[in-house]
XYZ file of C-alpha atoms in Angstrom:
564
model
C 4.008 8.644 6.604
C 0.271 8.676 6.941
C -1.624 11.446 8.990
C -0.268 12.479 12.268
C -2.236 10.191 14.736
C -0.152 10.679 17.852
C -0.304 8.976 21.577
C 1.562 9.542 24.681
C 3.947 7.053 26.044
C 4.711 7.031 29.956
C 7.104 4.527 31.123
C 6.375 4.093 34.773
C 8.189 2.280 37.651
C 7.518 3.459 41.040
C 5.891 6.636 40.112
C 2.358 6.101 41.385
C 2.687 9.296 43.038
C 3.245 11.420 40.473
C 1.346 9.868 37.279
C -2.251 10.794 38.003
C -0.773 14.406 37.906
C 0.890 14.242 34.533
C -2.154 12.548 33.341
C -4.268 15.487 34.394
C -1.657 17.700 32.411
C -2.150 15.872 29.403
C -5.944 15.150 29.205
C -6.402 18.535 27.544
C -5.035 17.339 24.067
C -7.347 14.498 23.794
C -4.416 11.973 22.660
C -4.721 8.380 24.102
C -2.131 7.387 26.833
C -0.145 4.309 26.887
C 1.402 3.703 30.316
C 3.841 0.805 30.660
C 3.973 -0.464 34.173
C 7.952 -1.605 34.484
C 7.122 -4.076 37.277
C 6.000 -1.579 39.732
C 5.261 -2.509 43.494
C 1.931 -2.791 44.582
C 1.361 0.462 45.850
C 1.696 2.043 42.208
C 0.053 -1.023 40.418
C -3.103 -0.049 42.587
C -2.966 3.606 41.278
C -2.380 2.605 37.848
C -5.216 0.441 38.020
C -7.466 3.565 38.787
C -5.979 5.469 36.488
C -6.765 2.865 33.529
C -10.802 3.565 34.311
C -10.139 6.847 32.844
C -10.876 7.337 29.043
C -8.094 6.897 26.494
C -5.605 5.305 28.907
C -3.879 2.079 27.915
C -2.007 0.178 30.599
C 0.977 -2.085 29.215
C 2.195 -4.347 32.079
C 5.746 -5.836 32.111
C 6.040 -8.761 35.050
C 9.386 -7.759 35.673
C 11.467 -4.561 35.572
C 12.832 -4.339 32.279
C 14.623 -0.706 32.718
C 13.521 2.805 31.137
C 14.410 1.450 27.512
C 12.264 -1.934 27.810
C 9.689 0.429 29.006
C 9.572 2.885 26.257
C 10.570 -0.283 23.758
C 7.246 -2.185 25.082
C 5.283 1.042 24.568
C 6.382 1.787 21.440
C 5.717 -1.597 20.185
C 2.048 -0.921 21.398
C 1.512 1.872 19.979
C 2.643 0.528 16.230
C 0.294 -2.616 17.121
C -2.753 0.396 17.889
C -2.224 2.490 14.521
C -0.573 5.545 15.715
C 1.776 7.361 14.087
C 4.113 8.926 16.545
C 4.613 8.206 20.339
C 5.110 11.306 22.494
C 7.457 10.058 25.616
C 6.920 11.968 28.803
C 8.507 11.085 32.110
C 6.458 9.958 34.758
C 8.006 11.957 37.571
C 7.260 15.441 36.366
C 10.574 16.426 35.538
C 9.389 17.930 32.150
C 7.957 21.287 31.723
C 4.718 20.414 29.820
C 4.194 23.911 28.571
C 6.773 22.862 26.079
C 4.496 20.060 24.266
C 2.632 22.705 21.960
C 6.541 23.008 20.651
C 6.930 19.212 20.347
C 3.603 18.828 18.614
C 4.017 21.239 16.165
C 7.525 20.409 15.525
C 6.427 16.682 14.902
C 3.757 17.858 12.633
C 6.131 20.140 10.592
C 8.725 17.067 10.022
C 6.819 13.813 10.731
C 10.029 11.470 9.794
C 12.062 13.312 12.418
C 12.557 12.523 16.030
C 12.360 15.549 17.881
C 13.723 15.389 21.435
C 13.647 17.987 24.290
C 17.013 20.077 24.690
C 17.153 20.641 28.325
C 17.265 24.052 30.126
C 17.855 23.015 33.714
C 17.167 25.232 37.190
C 18.752 25.247 40.312
C 17.190 21.708 41.206
C 19.707 19.950 38.842
C 22.577 18.099 40.952
C 25.881 19.185 39.564
C 27.389 15.657 39.325
C 24.261 14.979 37.131
C 24.385 18.002 34.897
C 28.408 17.447 34.300
C 28.253 13.651 34.150
C 26.010 13.837 31.119
C 28.286 16.023 29.083
C 30.917 13.059 29.020
C 27.981 11.204 27.164
C 27.816 14.326 24.543
C 31.182 14.153 23.562
C 30.866 10.497 22.879
C 27.955 11.003 20.768
C 29.392 13.869 18.853
C 32.388 11.416 17.643
C 30.049 8.433 17.290
C 28.029 10.393 14.652
C 31.154 12.747 13.555
C 28.308 15.739 14.326
C 27.057 18.263 16.605
C 23.429 17.698 15.262
C 22.583 15.557 18.384
C 22.677 18.565 21.196
C 21.181 16.287 23.982
C 20.832 12.437 23.626
C 19.734 11.850 27.204
C 16.451 13.837 27.556
C 13.319 11.623 27.797
C 10.711 14.447 26.384
C 10.630 12.900 22.536
C 8.352 12.603 19.778
C 9.062 9.082 18.146
C 8.453 8.725 14.675
C 7.030 5.015 15.201
C 7.443 3.286 11.932
C 11.264 4.263 11.508
C 11.853 3.548 15.120
C 10.368 -0.101 15.181
C 12.658 -0.415 11.964
C 15.753 0.577 14.146
C 14.461 -1.522 17.234
C 13.707 -4.552 15.164
C 17.532 -4.529 13.819
C 19.607 -3.578 16.748
C 19.878 -5.314 20.135
C 19.539 -2.127 22.129
C 20.055 -1.383 25.860
C 17.292 -1.538 28.198
C 18.114 0.790 30.856
C 19.414 4.351 30.768
C 21.642 3.561 27.777
C 18.899 3.398 25.764
C 17.810 7.324 25.304
C 21.382 7.771 23.723
C 21.491 4.430 21.877
C 18.184 4.662 19.820
C 18.969 7.990 18.736
C 22.660 7.547 17.626
C 21.519 4.186 15.723
C 18.337 6.369 14.322
C 21.135 8.793 12.954
C 23.172 6.368 11.539
C 20.111 5.320 9.802
C 19.774 8.778 8.154
C 17.238 10.055 10.564
C 16.339 13.332 11.055
C 16.766 14.855 14.557
C 15.341 18.100 15.528
C 15.252 19.867 19.063
C 13.264 22.121 21.219
C 14.058 23.848 24.353
C 12.670 22.242 27.197
C 12.583 23.120 30.754
C 13.745 20.489 33.093
C 13.487 20.384 37.059
C 14.270 17.625 39.663
C 11.599 17.578 42.120
C 12.110 17.175 45.489
C 12.006 13.975 47.024
C 11.785 12.617 43.737
C 12.717 9.084 42.710
C 15.680 8.221 40.761
C 16.154 4.763 39.405
C 20.107 5.793 38.104
C 21.869 2.916 39.562
C 25.690 4.878 39.656
C 27.651 1.503 39.158
C 25.691 -0.648 36.628
C 24.111 2.108 34.601
C 27.492 3.785 34.100
C 29.457 0.108 33.165
C 26.063 -0.240 30.732
C 26.364 3.519 29.423
C 30.524 2.941 28.597
C 29.601 -0.524 26.964
C 27.168 1.294 24.831
C 29.548 4.087 24.036
C 32.628 1.203 23.052
C 29.936 -0.516 20.811
C 28.898 2.732 18.925
C 32.552 3.963 18.626
C 33.415 0.743 16.792
C 30.183 0.687 15.059
C 30.848 4.429 13.902
C 34.176 3.328 12.249
C 32.874 1.490 9.022
C 30.408 3.966 8.547
C 32.862 7.043 8.554
C 32.774 7.793 4.929
C 28.366 7.724 4.887
C 28.485 10.014 8.122
C 31.139 12.223 6.322
C 28.655 12.688 3.431
C 25.916 13.883 5.465
C 27.833 17.191 6.432
C 25.462 20.348 5.618
C 26.519 22.630 3.166
C 28.046 26.089 5.009
C 26.670 29.100 3.453
C 29.258 31.863 2.777
C 29.256 34.967 5.065
C 31.297 34.365 8.431
C 28.390 35.151 10.311
C 26.204 32.488 8.866
C 28.523 29.811 9.891
C 26.883 28.679 13.053
C 29.321 28.153 15.578
C 29.189 24.557 15.812
C 27.668 22.975 18.700
C 28.400 26.357 20.561
C 26.342 26.626 23.586
C 26.412 23.110 24.220
C 29.983 22.717 23.439
C 30.729 25.595 25.955
C 29.192 23.687 28.730
C 30.759 20.193 27.826
C 34.235 21.625 27.429
C 33.616 23.349 30.818
C 32.421 19.960 32.348
C 35.133 17.651 31.347
C 37.819 20.063 32.057
C 36.394 20.689 35.737
C 35.274 17.014 36.363
C 38.555 15.147 34.596
C 41.355 17.771 34.427
C 42.944 19.320 31.505
C 45.054 16.364 30.655
C 41.867 14.134 30.171
C 40.237 17.341 28.255
C 43.090 17.260 25.731
C 42.890 13.756 24.919
C 39.119 13.938 24.349
C 40.012 17.172 22.322
C 42.228 15.695 20.063
C 39.379 13.150 18.774
C 36.941 15.681 18.481
C 38.907 18.220 16.496
C 40.442 15.176 14.447
C 37.152 13.793 13.979
C 34.583 16.663 13.356
C 36.683 19.404 12.362
C 39.705 18.198 10.570
C 37.746 14.796 8.762
C 34.358 16.805 8.128
C 34.918 20.713 8.383
C 36.046 21.021 4.998
C 35.435 24.235 4.508
C 37.284 25.237 7.626
C 40.295 23.131 7.061
C 40.410 24.533 3.414
C 40.515 27.938 4.875
C 42.992 27.054 7.224
C 45.268 25.545 4.497
C 44.987 28.528 2.376
C 45.640 31.133 5.487
C 48.714 28.888 6.083
C 50.011 28.999 2.541
C 49.787 32.553 2.398
C 51.413 33.253 5.792
C 54.232 31.015 4.978
C 54.594 32.739 1.483
C 54.829 35.984 3.071
C 57.255 34.893 5.756
C 59.755 33.463 3.391
C 59.343 36.769 1.028
C 60.281 38.897 4.002
C 62.615 36.507 5.532
C 60.683 36.050 8.647
C 61.122 33.175 11.030
C 58.064 30.805 11.743
C 57.517 27.649 14.008
C 58.801 24.644 11.977
C 55.516 22.755 12.378
C 52.637 24.438 10.671
C 49.652 22.237 9.563
C 45.745 22.562 9.476
C 45.384 19.842 12.219
C 47.494 21.680 14.637
C 45.810 25.020 13.918
C 42.535 23.811 14.465
C 43.559 22.229 17.957
C 44.815 25.412 18.934
C 41.308 26.707 18.230
C 40.196 24.123 20.606
C 42.614 24.611 23.494
C 41.652 28.492 23.236
C 37.925 27.670 23.375
C 38.788 26.023 27.040
C 41.227 29.118 27.784
C 38.341 31.324 26.740
C 35.774 29.267 29.587
C 38.545 29.250 32.216
C 39.123 33.048 31.879
C 35.018 33.298 32.004
C 35.009 31.041 34.902
C 37.517 33.090 36.653
C 40.315 30.554 37.063
C 42.819 32.586 35.223
C 44.539 35.374 37.077
C 47.538 37.881 36.599
C 49.375 35.151 37.592
C 48.769 33.401 34.444
C 49.642 36.236 32.672
C 52.866 38.445 31.489
C 50.853 41.745 30.534
C 53.055 43.964 28.488
C 51.515 47.408 28.841
C 50.644 46.692 32.517
C 51.057 50.708 33.305
C 48.488 51.737 30.617
C 45.745 49.659 32.480
C 46.457 50.917 35.537
C 46.474 54.598 34.848
C 43.102 53.876 33.106
C 41.611 52.272 36.206
C 43.001 54.853 37.929
C 41.070 57.466 35.895
C 38.177 55.462 35.640
C 38.658 56.187 32.117
C 36.233 54.769 29.519
C 38.370 53.708 26.543
C 37.372 51.383 23.228
C 39.484 48.397 22.877
C 39.990 47.096 19.585
C 40.772 43.030 19.456
C 40.354 40.488 17.233
C 40.011 36.782 16.315
C 43.832 36.191 17.112
C 44.441 34.652 20.242
C 42.004 34.807 23.395
C 40.486 38.369 23.738
C 38.300 37.233 26.801
C 41.936 37.390 28.820
C 40.661 40.998 29.865
C 38.549 39.139 32.137
C 41.760 37.989 33.981
C 43.331 41.124 33.355
C 40.446 43.079 35.106
C 40.555 40.883 38.157
C 42.304 43.636 40.080
C 40.035 46.199 39.361
C 36.549 44.635 39.699
C 34.721 48.039 39.470
C 35.936 48.037 35.696
C 32.702 46.885 33.465
C 33.511 45.407 30.046
C 31.043 45.824 27.084
C 31.785 43.022 24.166
C 29.987 43.855 20.491
C 29.060 40.340 19.076
C 27.372 40.395 15.655
C 25.480 36.946 16.038
C 22.250 36.020 17.567
C 24.143 33.878 20.207
C 24.757 36.974 22.479
C 21.670 36.355 24.759
C 22.509 32.734 25.166
C 26.399 33.501 26.073
C 25.563 36.044 28.738
C 23.171 33.306 30.323
C 25.856 30.692 29.951
C 28.622 33.042 31.308
C 26.319 33.915 34.226
C 26.164 30.247 35.030
C 29.776 29.662 34.737
C 30.677 32.900 36.774
C 27.835 34.987 38.528
C 30.079 37.623 38.998
C 31.322 37.884 35.603
C 32.138 41.771 34.643
C 32.033 40.763 30.640
C 28.622 41.800 29.373
C 28.117 40.997 25.567
C 25.784 43.183 23.656
C 24.466 41.814 20.143
C 24.224 44.346 17.509
C 23.232 43.571 14.060
C 25.023 47.075 12.588
C 27.105 49.687 14.155
C 24.121 52.471 13.653
C 23.224 55.614 15.540
C 21.454 54.037 18.174
C 23.945 51.773 19.301
C 26.581 54.720 19.048
C 24.497 56.511 21.718
C 24.127 53.454 23.867
C 27.737 53.079 23.670
C 28.858 56.880 24.210
C 26.724 56.479 27.756
C 28.922 53.397 28.509
C 32.234 55.507 27.983
C 31.032 58.361 29.790
C 30.310 56.248 32.873
C 34.006 54.978 32.606
C 32.996 51.111 31.054
C 35.366 49.929 28.322
C 33.642 48.958 24.935
C 35.624 45.712 23.112
C 34.980 45.601 19.490
C 36.945 43.365 17.062
C 38.256 44.924 14.064
C 38.879 41.943 11.620
C 35.100 40.694 10.765
C 33.296 42.172 7.955
C 29.477 43.531 9.168
C 26.788 41.290 8.963
C 24.227 43.234 7.352
C 26.753 46.094 5.156
C 29.228 43.637 4.107
C 30.454 46.071 1.455
C 31.000 48.579 3.676
C 34.930 47.804 3.903
C 38.146 49.371 3.789
C 41.177 47.032 1.680
C 44.438 47.006 3.638
C 47.626 44.816 3.353
C 47.456 41.936 5.300
C 50.350 39.308 4.982
C 50.856 40.298 1.753
C 47.638 40.606 0.389
C 44.910 42.980 0.086
C 42.006 42.038 2.876
C 38.850 43.659 3.757
C 38.734 45.312 7.319
C 35.148 46.496 8.475
C 34.776 50.342 8.655
C 32.407 50.218 11.632
C 34.654 49.627 14.552
C 37.138 52.318 13.360
C 34.295 54.897 12.838
C 32.658 53.809 16.110
C 36.044 54.587 17.773
C 36.011 58.277 16.359
C 32.693 58.856 17.204
C 33.132 58.064 20.871
C 35.820 60.580 21.152
C 37.797 58.571 23.693
C 41.236 56.697 23.564
C 41.537 53.473 21.575
C 43.671 50.537 22.375
C 44.512 47.279 21.015
C 44.656 44.126 22.994
C 46.080 40.481 21.986
C 46.364 37.514 24.338
C 48.373 34.977 23.075
C 49.185 31.444 24.782
C 52.447 30.715 25.387
C 52.303 27.175 24.194
C 56.242 26.431 25.694
C 54.894 26.596 29.243
C 54.118 23.698 30.773
C 51.245 25.352 32.884
C 48.617 27.790 30.907
C 50.480 30.994 30.664
C 49.675 34.404 28.140
C 51.521 37.250 27.038
C 48.753 39.902 27.243
C 49.811 42.902 24.673
C 47.769 45.970 25.932
C 48.655 49.270 23.796
C 47.802 52.358 22.884
C 46.682 52.537 19.454
C 45.240 56.617 19.321
C 44.325 59.174 22.162
C 41.220 59.781 20.160
C 40.811 58.685 16.354
C 40.059 61.435 14.120
C 38.448 61.067 10.710
C 38.385 64.971 8.813
C 35.291 65.478 6.820
C 37.108 66.608 3.815
C 39.894 63.726 4.196
C 37.921 61.013 5.882
C 38.403 58.324 3.307
C 42.167 58.841 3.495
C 42.337 59.234 7.081
C 40.233 56.144 7.261
C 42.524 54.218 5.151
C 45.658 55.141 7.092
C 43.777 54.089 10.595
C 42.477 50.885 9.222
C 46.403 50.019 7.737
C 47.783 50.640 10.572
C 45.562 48.114 12.902
C 46.283 45.398 10.090
C 49.559 45.884 10.517
C 49.749 45.685 14.096
C 47.491 42.666 13.698
C 49.972 41.169 11.132
C 52.836 41.684 13.478
C 51.148 39.886 16.370
C 50.014 36.692 13.700
C 53.791 36.351 12.988
C 54.228 35.633 16.738
C 51.758 33.110 17.333
C 50.511 32.207 13.581
C 48.430 28.933 14.949
C 46.305 31.251 17.089
C 44.478 33.062 14.096
C 41.283 31.859 14.185
C 39.169 33.298 11.143
C 38.353 30.114 9.435
C 37.074 31.388 6.459
C 38.496 33.122 3.170
C 39.841 36.229 4.779
C 40.913 37.844 1.697
C 38.237 38.119 -0.173
C 34.164 39.137 0.218
C 31.259 36.300 -0.192
C 30.017 38.421 -2.653
C 26.364 38.821 -0.875
C 25.477 42.281 -1.579
C 23.227 42.989 1.211
C 23.727 46.691 1.532
C 20.453 47.607 0.813
C 18.648 45.046 2.732
């Protein structure tokens, strides 16, 4: 592509009152502005005529209203005729926070062949129906691309690389209304286009003008997704080959569509109910995780093979049907269960609590404790478990960069949530001091004991798990000994035999106080970790498809990062 030579593109239909302010905000960038008048009424035409007298303003007039897509197509073709390399699309109604423009420009210059799009961050002005309704489109786009790479296909804040986009326009009959934004992005992706995103604040101005026709635009969007779905089918082999190579350590396996996925799952569940969610889940898990998530599927198959071998050798009964697809599908169901627990929709009525007497006694004493969890089942059920005691504060330690955004999502789902995610890179002295203060205040600290350290992967204790030595992290057990408080384990297992969501929660004492004497520290640590591994193993046998470590659990990645 030639030198970066952008212009602004503003589609306008009866937004005469807001366009001048948008132009004023763009003048400091000194880029030409193309405004497409999409058959506006006289009042807007007069305002645009006045704006055309300003320098670097070009007005393209469409005699009849084409729709947003038609206006954008006309603007892109005009930008191509004028020799621009990129068209920076800005809505005329002032919805987009133009403070994000520098990031948009920077990303577009760094990746000139890519379509750069805003990923909306909404404030309280967004209508909830619009917010949740758009997530149905996100799910269809994931299916149509067999990918979560497109994080949002409906935001109109974009930088289009003109030549490749014109090629898409010339070879496809695209929707001309609200269906355009999504369709152009999906078809650009099908043509091996690179699509990237930047966070963009989006507001819905008071008394703002919306041209969304609830009936006909939804009909057109539904028809668009029908076409794209059937267009995806012959492209499956090509789309599968586009999958990026995943890295080795579990922490570098980016949670696929994590934040967007959380919001989407919740929206489908809230709007359509669990039955509709289950139908969509089967399609998403089948196409995206099972067919294209090769590493996760292989890890699942290896785990099930090891499990069945161990059960056979020890004459243990397992469910008759164990396969990788059902394993991955179970993970999808648990993701929704986590959301519903966070939302506060699960109460003690959804739980059979084993060890309830321990919980009540701790709440009565306002005793701070350490809870050892795992990636077996649903640890977030502790949120429902604590609903009877709102004064209990639960702190969950996580080792990924998603903690801050997760916290924001949790607060959006349930502002009264008592679960606080704390991001840590390692369990050092600073972390121990902070957590000591929390347990002294009667708070709970939850940490999983089945994931190796992000930065200190070699610091593990090998313990037998399902008949084979596996590496368990030292950190959680050393931390528990430093805090000098009672330690409990918690496993929340879904009862799939029930017609309505129901869970068995096992809340059990692990140690009144973990002690690791200096002289026998290694032996004591080994015994403690093996005790945890044995307990984890027994519950894994109870619910084998609810084990969610989708990597080779029995080996380290080989990345020696202890000195980094």
